[in-house]
Tab-separated table of C-alpha atoms in Angstrom:
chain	number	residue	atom	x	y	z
A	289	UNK	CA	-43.591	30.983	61.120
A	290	UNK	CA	-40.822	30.995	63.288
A	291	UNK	CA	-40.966	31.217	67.377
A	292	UNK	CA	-40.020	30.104	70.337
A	293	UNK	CA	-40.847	27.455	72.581
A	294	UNK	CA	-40.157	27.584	76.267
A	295	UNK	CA	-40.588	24.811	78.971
A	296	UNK	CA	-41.273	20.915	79.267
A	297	UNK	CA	-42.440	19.721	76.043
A	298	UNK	CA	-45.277	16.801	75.088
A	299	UNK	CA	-44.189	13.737	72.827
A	300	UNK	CA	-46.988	13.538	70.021
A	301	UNK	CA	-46.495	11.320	66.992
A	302	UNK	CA	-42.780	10.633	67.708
A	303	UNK	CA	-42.445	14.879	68.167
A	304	UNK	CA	-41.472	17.012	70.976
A	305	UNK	CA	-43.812	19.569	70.754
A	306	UNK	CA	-43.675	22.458	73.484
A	307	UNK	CA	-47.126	23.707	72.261
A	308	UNK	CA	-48.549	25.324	75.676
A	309	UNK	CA	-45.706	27.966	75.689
A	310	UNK	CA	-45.165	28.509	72.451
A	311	UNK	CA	-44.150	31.818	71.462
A	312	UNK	CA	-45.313	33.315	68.037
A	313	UNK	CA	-43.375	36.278	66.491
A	314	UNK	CA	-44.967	39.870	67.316
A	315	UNK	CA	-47.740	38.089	68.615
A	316	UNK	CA	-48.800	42.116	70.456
A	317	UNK	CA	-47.793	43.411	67.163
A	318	UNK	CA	-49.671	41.277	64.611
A	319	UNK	CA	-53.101	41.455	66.582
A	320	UNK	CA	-52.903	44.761	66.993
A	321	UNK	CA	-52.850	45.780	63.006
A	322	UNK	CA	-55.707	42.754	62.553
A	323	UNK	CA	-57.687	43.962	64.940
A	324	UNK	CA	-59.373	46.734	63.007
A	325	UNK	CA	-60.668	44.302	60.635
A	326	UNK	CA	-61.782	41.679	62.944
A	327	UNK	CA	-63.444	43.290	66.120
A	328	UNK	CA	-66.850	43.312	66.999
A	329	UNK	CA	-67.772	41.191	64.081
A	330	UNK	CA	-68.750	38.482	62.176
A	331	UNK	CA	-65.487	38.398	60.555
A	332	UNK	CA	-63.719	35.485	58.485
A	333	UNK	CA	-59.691	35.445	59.428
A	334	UNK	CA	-57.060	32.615	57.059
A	335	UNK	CA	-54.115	32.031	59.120
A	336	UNK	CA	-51.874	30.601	55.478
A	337	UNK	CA	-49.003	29.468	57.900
A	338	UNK	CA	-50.542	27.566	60.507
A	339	UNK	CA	-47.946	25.973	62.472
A	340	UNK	CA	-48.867	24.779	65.714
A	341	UNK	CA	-51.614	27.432	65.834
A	342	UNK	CA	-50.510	30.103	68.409
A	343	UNK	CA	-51.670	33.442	66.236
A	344	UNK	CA	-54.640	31.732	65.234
A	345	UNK	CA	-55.656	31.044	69.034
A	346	UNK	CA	-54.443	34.570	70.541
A	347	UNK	CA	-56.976	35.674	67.693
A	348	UNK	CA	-59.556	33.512	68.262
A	349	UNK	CA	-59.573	34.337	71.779
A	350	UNK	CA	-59.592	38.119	71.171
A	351	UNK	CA	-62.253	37.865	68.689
A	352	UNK	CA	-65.203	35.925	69.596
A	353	UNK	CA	-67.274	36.312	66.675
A	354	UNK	CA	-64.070	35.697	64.441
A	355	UNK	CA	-63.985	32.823	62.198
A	356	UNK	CA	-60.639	30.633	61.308
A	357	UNK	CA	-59.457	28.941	57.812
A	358	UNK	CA	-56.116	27.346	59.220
A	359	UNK	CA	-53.594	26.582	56.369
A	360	UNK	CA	-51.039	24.384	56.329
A	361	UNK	CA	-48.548	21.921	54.303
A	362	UNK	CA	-47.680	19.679	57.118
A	363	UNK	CA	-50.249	17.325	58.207
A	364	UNK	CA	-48.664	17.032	61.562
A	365	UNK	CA	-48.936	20.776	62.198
A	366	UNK	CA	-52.687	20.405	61.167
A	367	UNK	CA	-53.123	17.448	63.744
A	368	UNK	CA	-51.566	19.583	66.962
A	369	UNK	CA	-53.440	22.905	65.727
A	370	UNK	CA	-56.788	21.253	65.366
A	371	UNK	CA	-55.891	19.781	69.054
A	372	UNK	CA	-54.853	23.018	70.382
A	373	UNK	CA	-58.131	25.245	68.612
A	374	UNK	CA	-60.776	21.528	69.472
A	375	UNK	CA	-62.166	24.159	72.113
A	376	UNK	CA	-63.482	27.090	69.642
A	377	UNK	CA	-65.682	24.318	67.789
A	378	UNK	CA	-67.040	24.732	64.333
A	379	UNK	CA	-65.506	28.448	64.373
A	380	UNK	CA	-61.923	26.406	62.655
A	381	UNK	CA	-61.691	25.230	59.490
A	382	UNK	CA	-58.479	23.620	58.667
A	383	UNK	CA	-57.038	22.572	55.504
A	384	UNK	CA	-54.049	20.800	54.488
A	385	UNK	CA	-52.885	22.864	51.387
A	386	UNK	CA	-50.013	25.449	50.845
A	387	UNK	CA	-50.565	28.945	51.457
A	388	UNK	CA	-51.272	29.747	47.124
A	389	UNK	CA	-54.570	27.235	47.832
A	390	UNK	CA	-56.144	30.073	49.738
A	391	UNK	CA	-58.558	31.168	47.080
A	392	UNK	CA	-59.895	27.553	46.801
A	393	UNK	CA	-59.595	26.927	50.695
A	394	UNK	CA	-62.385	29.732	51.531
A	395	UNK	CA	-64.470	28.932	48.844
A	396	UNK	CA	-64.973	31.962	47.236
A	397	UNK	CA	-65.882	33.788	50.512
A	398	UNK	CA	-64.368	37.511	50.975
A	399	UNK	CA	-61.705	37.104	54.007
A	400	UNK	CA	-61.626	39.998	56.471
A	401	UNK	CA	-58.228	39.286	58.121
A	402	UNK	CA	-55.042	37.237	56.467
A	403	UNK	CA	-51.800	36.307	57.858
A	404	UNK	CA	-48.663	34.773	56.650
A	405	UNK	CA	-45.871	34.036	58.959
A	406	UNK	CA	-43.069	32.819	56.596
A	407	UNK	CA	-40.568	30.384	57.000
A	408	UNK	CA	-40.239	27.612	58.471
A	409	UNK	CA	-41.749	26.443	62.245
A	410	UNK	CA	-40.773	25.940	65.050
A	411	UNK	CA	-42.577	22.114	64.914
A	412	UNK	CA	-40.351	21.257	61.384
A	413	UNK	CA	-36.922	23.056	63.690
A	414	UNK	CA	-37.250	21.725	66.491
A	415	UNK	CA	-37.911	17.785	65.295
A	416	UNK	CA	-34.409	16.655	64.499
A	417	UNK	CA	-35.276	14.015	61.961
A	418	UNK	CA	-36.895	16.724	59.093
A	419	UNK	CA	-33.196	18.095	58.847
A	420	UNK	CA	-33.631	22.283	58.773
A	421	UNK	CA	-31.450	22.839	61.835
A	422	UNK	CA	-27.505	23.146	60.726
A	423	UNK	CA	-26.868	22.640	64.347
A	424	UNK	CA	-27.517	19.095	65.068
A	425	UNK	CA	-26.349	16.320	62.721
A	426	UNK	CA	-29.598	14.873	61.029
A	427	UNK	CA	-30.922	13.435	57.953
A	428	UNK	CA	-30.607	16.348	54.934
A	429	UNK	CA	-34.508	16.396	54.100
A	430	UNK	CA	-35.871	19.148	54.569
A	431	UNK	CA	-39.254	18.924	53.528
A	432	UNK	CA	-41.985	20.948	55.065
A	433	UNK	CA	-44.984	18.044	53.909
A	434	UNK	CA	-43.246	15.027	55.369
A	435	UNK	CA	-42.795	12.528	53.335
A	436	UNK	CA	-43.887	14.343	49.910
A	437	UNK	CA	-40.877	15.089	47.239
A	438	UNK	CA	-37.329	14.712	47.180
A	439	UNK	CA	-35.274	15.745	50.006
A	440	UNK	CA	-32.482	18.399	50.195
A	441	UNK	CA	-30.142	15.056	49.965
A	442	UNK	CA	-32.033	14.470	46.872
A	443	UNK	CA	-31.012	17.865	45.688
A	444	UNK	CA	-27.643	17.842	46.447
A	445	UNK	CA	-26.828	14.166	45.103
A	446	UNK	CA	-28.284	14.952	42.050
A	447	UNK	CA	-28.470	18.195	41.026
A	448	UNK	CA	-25.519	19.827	38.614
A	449	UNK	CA	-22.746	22.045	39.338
A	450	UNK	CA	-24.350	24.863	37.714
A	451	UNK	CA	-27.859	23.767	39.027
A	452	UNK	CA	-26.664	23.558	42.502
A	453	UNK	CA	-24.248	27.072	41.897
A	454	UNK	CA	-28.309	29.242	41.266
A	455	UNK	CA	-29.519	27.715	44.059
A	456	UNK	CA	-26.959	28.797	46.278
A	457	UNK	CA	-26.534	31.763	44.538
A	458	UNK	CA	-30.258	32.955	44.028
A	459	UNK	CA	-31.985	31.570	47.237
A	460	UNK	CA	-29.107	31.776	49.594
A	461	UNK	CA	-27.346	34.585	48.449
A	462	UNK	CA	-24.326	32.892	49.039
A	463	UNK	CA	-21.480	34.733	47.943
A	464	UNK	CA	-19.124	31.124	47.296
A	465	UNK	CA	-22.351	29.371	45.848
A	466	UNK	CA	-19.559	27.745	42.925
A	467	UNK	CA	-16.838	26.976	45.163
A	468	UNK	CA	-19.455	24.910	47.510
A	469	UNK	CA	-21.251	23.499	44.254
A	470	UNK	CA	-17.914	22.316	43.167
A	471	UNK	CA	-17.368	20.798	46.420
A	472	UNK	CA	-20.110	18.699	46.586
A	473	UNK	CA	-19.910	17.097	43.242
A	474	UNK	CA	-16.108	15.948	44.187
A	475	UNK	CA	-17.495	15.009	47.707
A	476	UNK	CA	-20.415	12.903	46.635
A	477	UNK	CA	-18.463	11.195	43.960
A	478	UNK	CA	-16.996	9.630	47.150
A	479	UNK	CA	-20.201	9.057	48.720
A	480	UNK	CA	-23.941	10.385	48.550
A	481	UNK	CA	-24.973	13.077	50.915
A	482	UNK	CA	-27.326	11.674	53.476
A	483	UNK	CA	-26.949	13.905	56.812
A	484	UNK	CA	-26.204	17.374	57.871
A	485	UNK	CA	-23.465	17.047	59.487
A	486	UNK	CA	-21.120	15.623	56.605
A	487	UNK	CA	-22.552	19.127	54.595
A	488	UNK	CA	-21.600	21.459	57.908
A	489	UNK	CA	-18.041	19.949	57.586
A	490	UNK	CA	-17.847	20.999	53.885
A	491	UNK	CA	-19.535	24.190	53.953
A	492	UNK	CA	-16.774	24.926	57.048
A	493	UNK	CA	-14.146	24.005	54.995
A	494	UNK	CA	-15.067	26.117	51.849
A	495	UNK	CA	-16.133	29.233	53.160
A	496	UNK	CA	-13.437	31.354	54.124
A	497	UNK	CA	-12.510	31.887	57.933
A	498	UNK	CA	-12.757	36.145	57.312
A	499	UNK	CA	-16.020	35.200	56.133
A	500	UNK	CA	-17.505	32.838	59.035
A	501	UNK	CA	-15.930	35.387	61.398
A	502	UNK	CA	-18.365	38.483	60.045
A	503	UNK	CA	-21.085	36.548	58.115
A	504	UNK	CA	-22.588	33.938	60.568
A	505	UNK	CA	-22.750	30.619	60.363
A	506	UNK	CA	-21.189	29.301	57.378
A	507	UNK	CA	-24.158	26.667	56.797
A	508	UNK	CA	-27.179	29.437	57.277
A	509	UNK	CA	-27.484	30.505	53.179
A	510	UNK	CA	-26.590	27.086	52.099
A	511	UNK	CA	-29.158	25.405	54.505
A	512	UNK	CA	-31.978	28.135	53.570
A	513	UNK	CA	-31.149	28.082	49.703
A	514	UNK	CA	-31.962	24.206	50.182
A	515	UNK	CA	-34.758	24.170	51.985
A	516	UNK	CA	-36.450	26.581	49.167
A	517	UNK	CA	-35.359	24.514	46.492
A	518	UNK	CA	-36.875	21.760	48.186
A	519	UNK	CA	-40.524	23.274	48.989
A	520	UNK	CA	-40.667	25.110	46.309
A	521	UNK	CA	-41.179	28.062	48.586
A	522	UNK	CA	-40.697	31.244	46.729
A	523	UNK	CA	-42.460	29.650	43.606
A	524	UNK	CA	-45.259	29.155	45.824
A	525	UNK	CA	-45.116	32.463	47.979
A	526	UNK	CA	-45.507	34.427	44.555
A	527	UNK	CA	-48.720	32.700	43.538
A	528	UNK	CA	-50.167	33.064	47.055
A	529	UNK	CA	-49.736	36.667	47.712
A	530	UNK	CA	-51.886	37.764	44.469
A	531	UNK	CA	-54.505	34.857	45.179
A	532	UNK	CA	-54.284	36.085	49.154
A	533	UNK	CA	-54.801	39.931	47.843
A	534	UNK	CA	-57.732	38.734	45.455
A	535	UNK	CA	-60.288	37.748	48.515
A	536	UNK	CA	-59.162	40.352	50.400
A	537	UNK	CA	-62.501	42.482	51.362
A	538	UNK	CA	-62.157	46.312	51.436
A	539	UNK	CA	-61.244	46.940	54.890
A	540	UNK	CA	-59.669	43.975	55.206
A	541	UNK	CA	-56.010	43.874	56.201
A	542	UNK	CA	-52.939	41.546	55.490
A	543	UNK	CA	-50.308	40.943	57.723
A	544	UNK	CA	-46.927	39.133	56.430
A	545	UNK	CA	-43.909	37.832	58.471
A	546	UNK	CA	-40.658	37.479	56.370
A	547	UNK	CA	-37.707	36.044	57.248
A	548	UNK	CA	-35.099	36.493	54.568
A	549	UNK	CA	-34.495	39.130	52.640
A	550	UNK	CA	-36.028	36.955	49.373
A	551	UNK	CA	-39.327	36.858	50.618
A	552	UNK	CA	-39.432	40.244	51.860
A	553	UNK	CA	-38.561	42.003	48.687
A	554	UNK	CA	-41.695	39.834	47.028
A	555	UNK	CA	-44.013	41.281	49.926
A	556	UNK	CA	-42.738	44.430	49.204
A	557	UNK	CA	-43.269	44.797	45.392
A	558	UNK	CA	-46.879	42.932	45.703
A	559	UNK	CA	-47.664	45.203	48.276
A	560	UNK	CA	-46.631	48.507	46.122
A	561	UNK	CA	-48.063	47.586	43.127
A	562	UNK	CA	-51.720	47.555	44.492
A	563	UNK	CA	-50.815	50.621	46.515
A	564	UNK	CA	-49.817	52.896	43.630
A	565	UNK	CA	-52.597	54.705	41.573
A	566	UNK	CA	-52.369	53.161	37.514
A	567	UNK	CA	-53.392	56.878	36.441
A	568	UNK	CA	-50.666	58.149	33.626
A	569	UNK	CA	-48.077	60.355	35.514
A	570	UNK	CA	-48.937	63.282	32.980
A	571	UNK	CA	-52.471	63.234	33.529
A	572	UNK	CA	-53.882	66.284	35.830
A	573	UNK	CA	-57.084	64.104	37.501
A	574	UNK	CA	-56.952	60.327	38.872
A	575	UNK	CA	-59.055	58.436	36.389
A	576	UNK	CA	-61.588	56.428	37.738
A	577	UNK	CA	-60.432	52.613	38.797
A	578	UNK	CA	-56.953	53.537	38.797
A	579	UNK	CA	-56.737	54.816	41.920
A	580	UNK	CA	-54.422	52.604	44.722
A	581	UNK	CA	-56.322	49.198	45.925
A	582	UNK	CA	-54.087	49.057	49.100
A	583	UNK	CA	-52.935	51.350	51.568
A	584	UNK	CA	-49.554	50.474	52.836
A	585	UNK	CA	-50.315	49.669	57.258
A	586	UNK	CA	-46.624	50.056	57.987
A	587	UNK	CA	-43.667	52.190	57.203
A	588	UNK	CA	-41.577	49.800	55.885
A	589	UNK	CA	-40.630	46.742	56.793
A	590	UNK	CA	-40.875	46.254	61.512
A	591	UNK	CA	-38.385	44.576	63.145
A	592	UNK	CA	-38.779	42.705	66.257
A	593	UNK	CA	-37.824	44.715	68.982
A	594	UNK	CA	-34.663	44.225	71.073
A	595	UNK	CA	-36.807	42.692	74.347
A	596	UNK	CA	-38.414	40.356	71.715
A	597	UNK	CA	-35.390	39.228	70.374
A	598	UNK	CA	-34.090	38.440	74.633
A	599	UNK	CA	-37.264	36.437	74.785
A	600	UNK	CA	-37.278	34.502	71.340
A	601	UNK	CA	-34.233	34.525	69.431
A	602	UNK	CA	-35.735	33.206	66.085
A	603	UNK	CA	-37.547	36.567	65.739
A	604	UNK	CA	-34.313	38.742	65.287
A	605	UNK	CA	-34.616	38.142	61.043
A	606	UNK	CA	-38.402	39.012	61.113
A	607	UNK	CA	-39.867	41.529	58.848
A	608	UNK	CA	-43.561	42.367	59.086
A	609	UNK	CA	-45.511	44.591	56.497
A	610	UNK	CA	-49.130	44.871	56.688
A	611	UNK	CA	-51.923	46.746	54.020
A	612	UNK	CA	-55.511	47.091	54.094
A	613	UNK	CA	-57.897	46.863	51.117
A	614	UNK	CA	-59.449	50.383	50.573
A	615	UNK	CA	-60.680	49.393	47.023
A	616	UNK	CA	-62.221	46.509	45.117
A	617	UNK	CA	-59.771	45.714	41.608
A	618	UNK	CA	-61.475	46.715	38.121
């Protein structure tokens, strides 16, 4: 869901939002593996990451006979996209939900085109006071509904040592997720967690220099790891991509946009599984209904190409990997 945003900005509901240049991630690239399942027809296309919109117009605009279901968490993404797509009429739908509501969100319709561009947007980065940016000292809250749930201060004021060590460990992949768990508890003992830049200062101090000199920036796992825990993302990402896969129609195709490696490796193994034929391995004939319900769009997981990257930096983690429905499931 990441992307760029490039110019003056507009001041909406206290945020800077540069919506009229906004960049999406392999914009080119995602509307040209939708296309076959959208052109020249009445075709219905759920955008499950919404953000401020910009796929969902570029495929409104190639698609005239297209129809949108526009998904998102954040009710101030929902208020800019429904400003930005106001000109295509009753052809959006949008829907406050996460991105597992899908099934419920069409209504039991068959959906011809599906996105997900993972992560979080370039609205929740770029609006200091939600917290996700390590960069600029803010309030630690990181929550993608604003306003709903505890906050990643929440998290790390309360959570154990050992709770706080497998969140580091299995969202971040942080490598010193029990020397930085340890670190907090002794920290906040002192005094509660409430902004990033207190955490920044830790996480500097704790990770070791070799470390920050190859790995990046020492916050990145720590700050991702929390911002997971907090929106319950990967909980949430493995409920919607069988519900997004069930109202798929044959023909249809799904196009995903990862950003860590977590996410990617669920994409992956969703996307496999309905690829592979269920026939026993020593059997000489497919059996009928076992053969693959997917076929795989893309070798592997795309990258975002080097020119991309130039132009918007927050595409260099991207991973796409599309499939297309050639079967109904049994």
């Amino acid at each position: 869901m990441q992307g760029a945003t490039r110019g003056g900005g507009v001041i909406q509901g206290g945020f800077v939002v540069e919506r009229a240049r906004h960049v999406p991630v392999l914009l080119d690239r995602v509307l040209g593996l939708l296309a076959p399942a959208l052109a020249d027809r009445d075709a219905l296309f759920v955008d499950c990451t919404l953000g401020l919109g910009g796929h969902s117009e570029a495929v409104l605009r190639a698609h005239p006979r297209v129809r949108l279901v526009g998904l998102d968490r954040d009710p101030q993404a929902i208020a800019l996209a429904r400003e930005r797509l106001a000109p295509f009429g009753d052809r959006v739908t949008l829907v406050q939900t996460t991105y597992d509501g899908i099934a419920e969100a069409v209504e039991g319709k068959r959906v011809d085109g599906i996105l997900m561009d993972l992560g979080v947007s370039s609205l929740q980065l770029d609006a200091e006071e939600r917290g996700f940016a390590y960069s600029r000292d803010a309030p630690l809250d990181m929550r993608m509904s604003a306003g709903a749930g505890p906050t990643a201060a929440d998290v790390l004021n309360t959570y154990s040592a050992d709770d706080l060590t497998r969140v580091l460990r299995d969202y971040g992949e942080e490598r010193f997720a029990r020397k930085i768990a340890a670190a907090v508890v002794r920290e906040r003992a002192k005094e509660p967690f409430t902004t990033s830049g207190r955490l920044v200062e830790l996480l500097y101090a704790a990770v070791p220099a070799a470390t920050r000199r190859t790995g990046g920036h020492p916050a990145k796992r720590t700050f991702q790891a929390l911002r997971i825990e907090v929106n319950e993302e990967l909980e949430s990402l493995r409920l919607a991509l069988p519900a997004a896969l069930s109202v798929l129609a044959v023909g249809g195709r799904i196009v995903v946009e990862s950003y860590q490696s977590l996410e990617d490796r669920m994409v992956k193994r969703a996307f496999a599984e309905l690829a592979t034929s269920t026939t026993p391995l020593d059997l000489p004939v497919e059996l009928p209904g076992h053969t693959p319900q997917l076929r795989l769009v893309t070798r592997g997981a795309e990258q975002a190409t080097e020119q991309e990257i130039e132009d918007n930096p927050r595409a260099a983690p991207v991973r796409l990997r599309a499939a297309e429905r050639i079967r109904e499931a049994t």
